[in-house]
Amino acid sequence: MKKHVMDLSVTENTSLNANYFLLKLTSAQKLPDMLPGQFVEIKVEGSPNTFLRRPISINNYIAETNELWLLVQKVGDGTRTLGKLQAGDTLNLVFPLGNSFTTPENASKSVVLVGGGVGTAPMLFWGKYLKERGITPNFLLGARSEADLLQLDEFRKYGNVYTTTEDGSHGEKGYVTQHSILQNQQFDHIYTCGPKPMMVAVAKYAKAKDISCEVSLENTMACGFGVCLCCVENTVNGHVCVCTEGPVFNIKDLQWQI
Amino acid sequence: MADLSVKIGQLELKNPVMTASGTFGFGEEFSDFFDLSRLGGYIVKGTTLAPRQGNAYPRMAETPAGMLNAVGLQNKGVHYFADEIYPRLKDIDSNLIVNVSGSTIEDYVACTEKVAELDKVSGIELNISCPNVKQGGMAFGTCACSAADVVKAVRKVYPKTLIVKLSPNVTDITEIARAAEAEGADSVSLINTLLGMAIDADKRRPVLSTVTGGLSGPCVKPIALRMVWQTARAVKIPVIGLGGIMNWRDAVEFLLAGATAVQLGTANFIDPEVTIKVIDGLNEYLNKNGYKSVNEIIGALEI
Ligand SMILES: Cc1cc2nc3c(=O)[nH]c(=O)nc-3n(C[C@H](O)[C@H](O)[C@H](O)COP(=O)(O)OP(=O)(O)OC[C@H]3O[C@@H](n4cnc5c(N)ncnc54)[C@H](O)[C@@H]3O)c2cc1C
Ligand SMILES: Cc1cc2nc3c(=O)[nH]c(=O)nc-3n(C[C@H](O)[C@H](O)[C@H](O)COP(=O)(O)O)c2cc1C
Ligand code: FES
């Protein structure tokens, strides 16, 4: 897919809780097509310690209205600075980057999308995309506590929502991999994004049940489009770049101990 | 429109702006952003005789005005380059330069011989300055005699333009530059990355898998400028300047310091269109100041 460098307007910046915010970006020009799983690289202005761009997943994309949504967690100077953006500000993006999730061949397949923490960000766009193709996804979302479960109403528009929290304040208590639907229901495909230990646990579950499984990985990136070779993951094909060959990988291709 | 063309060895560059090895892939990744034929030259990824896996992850750490990398020359080898990549690049109307690395002199020579078979490659840049490989690499570039040995051996098998890329991790870079010149190098390019380190205070561990790595970006520019200035006065062959160039103004500074051409590295990650902006900015600068040719400002620093 052709990559673009573009200035987009911030039209909304909504604080979801103390740690997360949702940016709505729009463009007067037609936005290029984007696929679920892909990400953007943002230039952060006004943050003296932020030299490189920041990779952020596409949370949602509405082609008809040229809207792009990004869900961001404040972790350091770069993301905190982005949190201060206001409607009317401009953001420079390189996008769309990376590969995307694989759509099941058959609409009757049952799929579960497992997101943990900020890893729920790409799952909304992916769930919407599946729904539009006749597959109603099951979303299994995990967080520390209720306050960190984000965009639940948005997720409900596209599929069935199941939740877990570590403190039991919403949904089932525990980790996503302990949720009863994984025990009680049969799935054909599982897709996951979240902290590495969570994705490893999901991958173990998938392997044990012989379910196809795709994971969306993170890595420290300098360029985001395959020219610096900084963002490698070790796979059956050797070191490959997460920014171009990923971020989505089939667990069969990863050198993980699962 | 000022005349932007410059000469380096047998190379005719339509403008003095090139891309630095390891920061531009094989160039193709940038063809979505601009027309590659606008570049004076483009230097592709570090290439070795045998394929290399590179170093383990993490390979990158950020600093306020730059970055450290520990890629370790990951590449699929010169044969892969010749068979798979070269056919796709050979018709781009610019100068294609291959950055050659090795662990032994024999490696450098064998890799160069393979590149020499490729008609449309205009020159090679001999990397004797990579800080991220255990054997060879920078070891050749930090001592005048070993630098001379590699350049001499490669010169014997390579008739086209030979650029030698120098390491800043030395006490006197002009010594190495002179050794390369004496053995027949057509040009020297400087600087490669500076050896640096990053530590994660919370984990009390180094950030990079290799502990140390190569520092690049705006934070190295003053060092690079100083070294280019010193080297341009010490050798007669053209000097190619790089290290922290982020915009046309930085490029002009390197030209004034004595560089005949410049390369942009890390800047490509932040703005994929930066090279074109530098070419346009340079042209405007020359026009505005009444220069007819870029050659008029090369080494024109007033002291
Ligand atoms: C493909 C991809 C998609 C991503 N999508 C999203 C998204 O949709 N929403 C979102 O909020 N974040 C996302 N991230 C993570 C985001 O890029 C980082 O949180 C951000 O770069 C941190 O920048 P900073 O300047 O705020 O923090 P920094 O000052 O750079 O770092 C602060 C601390 O945060 C941690 N950190 C830094 N970078 C990362 C990283 N890449 N992954 C995990 N921890 C990190 C480190 O422990 C570091 O010490 C994504 C990352 C990748 C690679
Ligand atoms: C990620 C990365 C990879 C690099 N790989 C190579 C390489 O393969 N060969 C080489 O000669 N220099 C390599 N370099 C060094 C650059 O070509 C350049 O000398 C250095 O980054 C300084 O320029 P800059 O500050 O403009 O980036 C690499 C630099 C970076 C940041
Ligand atoms: S971040 Fe540069 S290659 Fe992936």
mmCIF file of C-alpha atoms in Angstrom, chain B residues 29-243:
data_model
loop_
_atom_site.group_PDB
_atom_site.id
_atom_site.type_symbol
_atom_site.label_atom_id
_atom_site.label_comp_id
_atom_site.label_asym_id
_atom_site.label_seq_id
_atom_site.Cartn_x
_atom_site.Cartn_y
_atom_site.Cartn_z
ATOM 1 C CA GLU B 29 10.917 2.165 0.334
ATOM 2 C CA PHE B 30 11.107 5.903 -0.439
ATOM 3 C CA SER B 31 9.649 5.745 -3.924
ATOM 4 C CA ASP B 32 6.171 6.301 -2.449
ATOM 5 C CA PHE B 33 7.392 9.650 -1.148
ATOM 6 C CA PHE B 34 9.419 11.101 -4.024
ATOM 7 C CA ASP B 35 11.118 10.411 -7.327
ATOM 8 C CA LEU B 36 14.451 8.757 -6.491
ATOM 9 C CA SER B 37 16.053 10.116 -9.643
ATOM 10 C CA ARG B 38 16.106 13.553 -8.040
ATOM 11 C CA LEU B 39 18.911 12.477 -5.717
ATOM 12 C CA GLY B 40 22.554 13.128 -6.504
ATOM 13 C CA GLY B 41 23.259 9.619 -5.357
ATOM 14 C CA TYR B 42 21.943 7.026 -3.028
ATOM 15 C CA ILE B 43 23.997 4.708 -0.933
ATOM 16 C CA VAL B 44 22.284 1.459 -0.145
ATOM 17 C CA LYS B 45 22.382 -0.736 2.920
ATOM 18 C CA GLY B 46 25.673 -2.135 4.220
ATOM 19 C CA THR B 47 26.369 -5.255 2.177
ATOM 20 C CA THR B 48 28.640 -8.150 3.082
ATOM 21 C CA LEU B 49 29.824 -11.224 1.204
ATOM 22 C CA ALA B 50 27.773 -13.674 3.294
ATOM 23 C CA PRO B 51 24.306 -12.954 4.728
ATOM 24 C CA ARG B 52 24.283 -11.561 8.278
ATOM 25 C CA GLN B 53 21.524 -11.856 10.889
ATOM 26 C CA GLY B 54 22.589 -8.684 12.687
ATOM 27 C CA ASN B 55 22.383 -8.229 16.432
ATOM 28 C CA ALA B 56 19.651 -9.247 18.850
ATOM 29 C CA TYR B 57 16.788 -6.945 19.829
ATOM 30 C CA PRO B 58 16.719 -4.220 21.298
ATOM 31 C CA ARG B 59 18.701 -2.502 18.603
ATOM 32 C CA MET B 60 17.667 1.088 19.119
ATOM 33 C CA ALA B 61 17.665 3.707 21.860
ATOM 34 C CA GLU B 62 16.510 7.280 21.537
ATOM 35 C CA THR B 63 18.333 10.341 22.833
ATOM 36 C CA PRO B 64 16.974 13.914 22.964
ATOM 37 C CA ALA B 65 18.707 14.839 19.707
ATOM 38 C CA GLY B 66 19.561 11.566 18.100
ATOM 39 C CA MET B 67 19.576 7.827 18.444
ATOM 40 C CA LEU B 68 21.787 4.841 19.092
ATOM 41 C CA ASN B 69 21.605 1.804 16.864
ATOM 42 C CA ALA B 70 23.052 -1.665 17.100
ATOM 43 C CA VAL B 71 21.780 -3.178 13.866
ATOM 44 C CA GLY B 72 25.061 -4.957 13.189
ATOM 45 C CA LEU B 73 24.943 -4.946 9.390
ATOM 46 C CA GLN B 74 21.938 -7.220 8.952
ATOM 47 C CA ASN B 75 21.743 -8.006 5.231
ATOM 48 C CA LYS B 76 21.145 -10.897 2.873
ATOM 49 C CA GLY B 77 24.583 -10.796 1.295
ATOM 50 C CA VAL B 78 25.972 -9.406 -1.943
ATOM 51 C CA HIS B 79 24.700 -12.286 -4.116
ATOM 52 C CA TYR B 80 21.138 -11.628 -2.990
ATOM 53 C CA PHE B 81 21.700 -7.946 -3.702
ATOM 54 C CA ALA B 82 22.988 -8.709 -7.191
ATOM 55 C CA ASP B 83 20.205 -11.157 -8.073
ATOM 56 C CA GLU B 84 17.153 -9.669 -6.369
ATOM 57 C CA ILE B 85 17.686 -5.989 -5.645
ATOM 58 C CA TYR B 86 19.989 -4.691 -8.341
ATOM 59 C CA PRO B 87 17.634 -5.517 -11.243
ATOM 60 C CA ARG B 88 14.974 -3.357 -9.616
ATOM 61 C CA LEU B 89 17.300 -0.407 -9.017
ATOM 62 C CA LYS B 90 19.499 -0.354 -12.065
ATOM 63 C CA ASP B 91 17.321 1.915 -14.177
ATOM 64 C CA ILE B 92 16.861 4.682 -11.636
ATOM 65 C CA ASP B 93 18.499 7.782 -13.084
ATOM 66 C CA SER B 94 20.799 8.550 -10.171
ATOM 67 C CA ASN B 95 24.092 7.217 -8.837
ATOM 68 C CA LEU B 96 23.691 3.889 -7.095
ATOM 69 C CA ILE B 97 26.482 3.311 -4.611
ATOM 70 C CA VAL B 98 26.882 0.111 -2.634
ATOM 71 C CA ASN B 99 28.223 0.270 0.912
ATOM 72 C CA VAL B 100 30.592 -2.700 1.330
ATOM 73 C CA SER B 101 31.582 -4.222 4.655
ATOM 74 C CA GLY B 102 33.541 -7.221 5.796
ATOM 75 C CA SER B 103 35.276 -9.002 8.637
ATOM 76 C CA THR B 104 38.484 -9.761 6.771
ATOM 77 C CA ILE B 105 40.311 -8.161 3.857
ATOM 78 C CA GLU B 106 39.398 -11.187 1.732
ATOM 79 C CA ASP B 107 35.703 -10.541 2.500
ATOM 80 C CA TYR B 108 35.947 -6.918 1.401
ATOM 81 C CA VAL B 109 37.693 -7.913 -1.796
ATOM 82 C CA ALA B 110 35.285 -10.730 -2.675
ATOM 83 C CA CYS B 111 32.254 -8.560 -1.965
ATOM 84 C CA THR B 112 33.707 -5.742 -4.072
ATOM 85 C CA GLU B 113 34.447 -8.107 -6.956
ATOM 86 C CA LYS B 114 30.818 -9.149 -7.022
ATOM 87 C CA VAL B 115 29.642 -5.513 -6.998
ATOM 88 C CA ALA B 116 32.125 -4.717 -9.781
ATOM 89 C CA GLU B 117 30.177 -7.067 -12.066
ATOM 90 C CA LEU B 118 27.100 -4.831 -11.803
ATOM 91 C CA ASP B 119 27.290 -2.255 -14.609
ATOM 92 C CA LYS B 120 24.930 0.327 -13.233
ATOM 93 C CA VAL B 121 26.518 0.564 -9.794
ATOM 94 C CA SER B 122 28.483 3.807 -10.032
ATOM 95 C CA GLY B 123 30.746 3.263 -7.079
ATOM 96 C CA ILE B 124 31.293 1.657 -3.751
ATOM 97 C CA GLU B 125 31.572 3.088 -0.303
ATOM 98 C CA LEU B 126 33.941 0.999 1.753
ATOM 99 C CA ASN B 127 32.674 0.834 5.302
ATOM 100 C CA ILE B 128 35.709 0.461 7.547
ATOM 101 C CA SER B 129 33.893 2.145 10.375
ATOM 102 C CA CYS B 130 30.925 0.141 11.637
ATOM 103 C CA PRO B 131 30.973 0.088 15.443
ATOM 104 C CA ASN B 132 28.381 -2.689 15.665
ATOM 105 C CA VAL B 133 30.207 -5.759 14.469
ATOM 106 C CA LYS B 134 32.607 -7.765 16.595
ATOM 107 C CA GLN B 135 35.161 -8.521 13.943
ATOM 108 C CA GLY B 136 36.398 -6.175 11.276
ATOM 109 C CA GLY B 137 34.244 -3.127 10.693
ATOM 110 C CA MET B 138 35.526 -0.320 12.811
ATOM 111 C CA ALA B 139 38.710 -2.231 13.671
ATOM 112 C CA PHE B 140 39.937 -1.502 10.140
ATOM 113 C CA GLY B 141 39.049 2.137 10.345
ATOM 114 C CA THR B 142 40.689 3.031 13.624
ATOM 115 C CA CYS B 143 44.295 2.376 12.591
ATOM 116 C CA ALA B 144 45.952 3.974 9.587
ATOM 117 C CA CYS B 145 47.861 0.847 8.618
ATOM 118 C CA SER B 146 44.928 -1.548 8.570
ATOM 119 C CA ALA B 147 42.819 1.068 6.781
ATOM 120 C CA ALA B 148 45.551 1.341 4.171
ATOM 121 C CA ASP B 149 45.676 -2.456 3.755
ATOM 122 C CA VAL B 150 41.942 -2.759 3.023
ATOM 123 C CA VAL B 151 41.829 0.190 0.661
ATOM 124 C CA LYS B 152 44.870 -1.072 -1.218
ATOM 125 C CA ALA B 153 43.433 -4.569 -1.646
ATOM 126 C CA VAL B 154 40.043 -3.287 -2.785
ATOM 127 C CA ARG B 155 41.534 -0.678 -5.122
ATOM 128 C CA LYS B 156 43.302 -3.479 -7.004
ATOM 129 C CA VAL B 157 40.000 -5.097 -7.951
ATOM 130 C CA TYR B 158 37.782 -2.040 -8.325
ATOM 131 C CA PRO B 159 38.299 0.418 -11.177
ATOM 132 C CA LYS B 160 35.254 2.628 -10.551
ATOM 133 C CA THR B 161 34.729 5.283 -7.888
ATOM 134 C CA LEU B 162 35.928 4.160 -4.483
ATOM 135 C CA ILE B 163 34.733 6.104 -1.456
ATOM 136 C CA VAL B 164 36.100 5.174 1.967
ATOM 137 C CA LYS B 165 33.821 5.793 4.931
ATOM 138 C CA LEU B 166 35.694 6.850 8.028
ATOM 139 C CA SER B 167 35.070 6.317 11.702
ATOM 140 C CA PRO B 168 34.975 9.245 14.116
ATOM 141 C CA ASN B 169 36.068 6.938 16.924
ATOM 142 C CA VAL B 170 39.741 7.848 16.492
ATOM 143 C CA THR B 171 42.133 10.423 17.861
ATOM 144 C CA ASP B 172 43.084 11.884 14.486
ATOM 145 C CA ILE B 173 40.737 11.247 11.585
ATOM 146 C CA THR B 174 42.983 13.050 9.108
ATOM 147 C CA GLU B 175 45.622 10.322 9.506
ATOM 148 C CA ILE B 176 43.197 7.656 8.342
ATOM 149 C CA ALA B 177 41.935 9.907 5.543
ATOM 150 C CA ARG B 178 45.483 10.412 4.287
ATOM 151 C CA ALA B 179 46.155 6.679 4.407
ATOM 152 C CA ALA B 180 43.038 6.034 2.296
ATOM 153 C CA GLU B 181 44.047 8.754 -0.172
ATOM 154 C CA ALA B 182 47.562 7.353 -0.471
ATOM 155 C CA GLU B 183 46.182 3.935 -1.419
ATOM 156 C CA GLY B 184 44.060 5.330 -4.200
ATOM 157 C CA ALA B 185 40.658 6.156 -2.673
ATOM 158 C CA ASP B 186 38.715 8.626 -4.834
ATOM 159 C CA SER B 187 36.938 10.185 -1.873
ATOM 160 C CA VAL B 188 36.391 9.825 1.848
ATOM 161 C CA SER B 189 33.013 10.091 3.552
ATOM 162 C CA LEU B 190 32.664 10.990 7.197
ATOM 163 C CA ILE B 191 31.390 10.416 9.752
ATOM 164 C CA ASN B 192 30.047 7.003 10.608
ATOM 165 C CA THR B 193 28.366 6.742 14.008
ATOM 166 C CA LEU B 194 30.059 7.575 17.306
ATOM 167 C CA LEU B 195 30.329 4.830 19.861
ATOM 168 C CA GLY B 196 27.758 5.504 22.583
ATOM 169 C CA MET B 197 25.690 3.876 25.283
ATOM 170 C CA ALA B 198 22.227 4.063 26.876
ATOM 171 C CA ILE B 199 21.180 2.770 30.284
ATOM 172 C CA ASP B 200 17.691 2.033 31.606
ATOM 173 C CA ALA B 201 17.775 3.391 35.164
ATOM 174 C CA ASP B 202 14.678 1.448 36.257
ATOM 175 C CA LYS B 203 15.971 -1.892 35.062
ATOM 176 C CA ARG B 204 19.594 -1.004 35.891
ATOM 177 C CA ARG B 205 20.547 -2.526 32.558
ATOM 178 C CA PRO B 206 21.906 -1.298 29.220
ATOM 179 C CA VAL B 207 19.139 -0.531 26.725
ATOM 180 C CA LEU B 208 20.877 -2.110 23.724
ATOM 181 C CA SER B 209 21.433 -5.854 23.438
ATOM 182 C CA THR B 210 25.043 -5.085 22.528
ATOM 183 C CA VAL B 211 25.532 -2.661 25.483
ATOM 184 C CA THR B 212 27.146 -0.029 23.241
ATOM 185 C CA GLY B 213 25.938 1.216 19.859
ATOM 186 C CA GLY B 214 26.366 3.876 17.208
ATOM 187 C CA LEU B 215 25.177 7.408 17.892
ATOM 188 C CA SER B 216 23.747 9.495 15.054
ATOM 189 C CA GLY B 217 21.508 12.510 14.514
ATOM 190 C CA PRO B 218 21.774 16.241 15.332
ATOM 191 C CA CYS B 219 23.762 15.533 18.504
ATOM 192 C CA VAL B 220 26.780 14.426 16.432
ATOM 193 C CA LYS B 221 26.717 17.329 13.970
ATOM 194 C CA PRO B 222 29.312 19.578 15.632
ATOM 195 C CA ILE B 223 31.781 16.689 15.778
ATOM 196 C CA ALA B 224 31.105 15.724 12.174
ATOM 197 C CA LEU B 225 31.515 19.323 10.993
ATOM 198 C CA ARG B 226 34.813 19.660 12.808
ATOM 199 C CA MET B 227 36.111 16.423 11.327
ATOM 200 C CA VAL B 228 34.992 17.328 7.809
ATOM 201 C CA TRP B 229 36.706 20.694 8.107
ATOM 202 C CA GLN B 230 39.949 19.106 9.380
ATOM 203 C CA THR B 231 39.909 16.374 6.746
ATOM 204 C CA ALA B 232 39.103 18.653 3.809
ATOM 205 C CA ARG B 233 42.271 20.580 4.611
ATOM 206 C CA ALA B 234 44.362 17.421 4.968
ATOM 207 C CA VAL B 235 43.541 15.622 1.705
ATOM 208 C CA LYS B 236 43.176 16.573 -1.962
ATOM 209 C CA ILE B 237 40.415 14.103 -2.787
ATOM 210 C CA PRO B 238 36.815 15.238 -2.293
ATOM 211 C CA VAL B 239 35.272 14.804 1.129
ATOM 212 C CA ILE B 240 31.658 13.747 1.598
ATOM 213 C CA GLY B 241 30.193 15.122 4.823
ATOM 214 C CA LEU B 242 27.525 13.590 6.994
ATOM 215 C CA GLY B 243 26.443 13.380 10.585
#
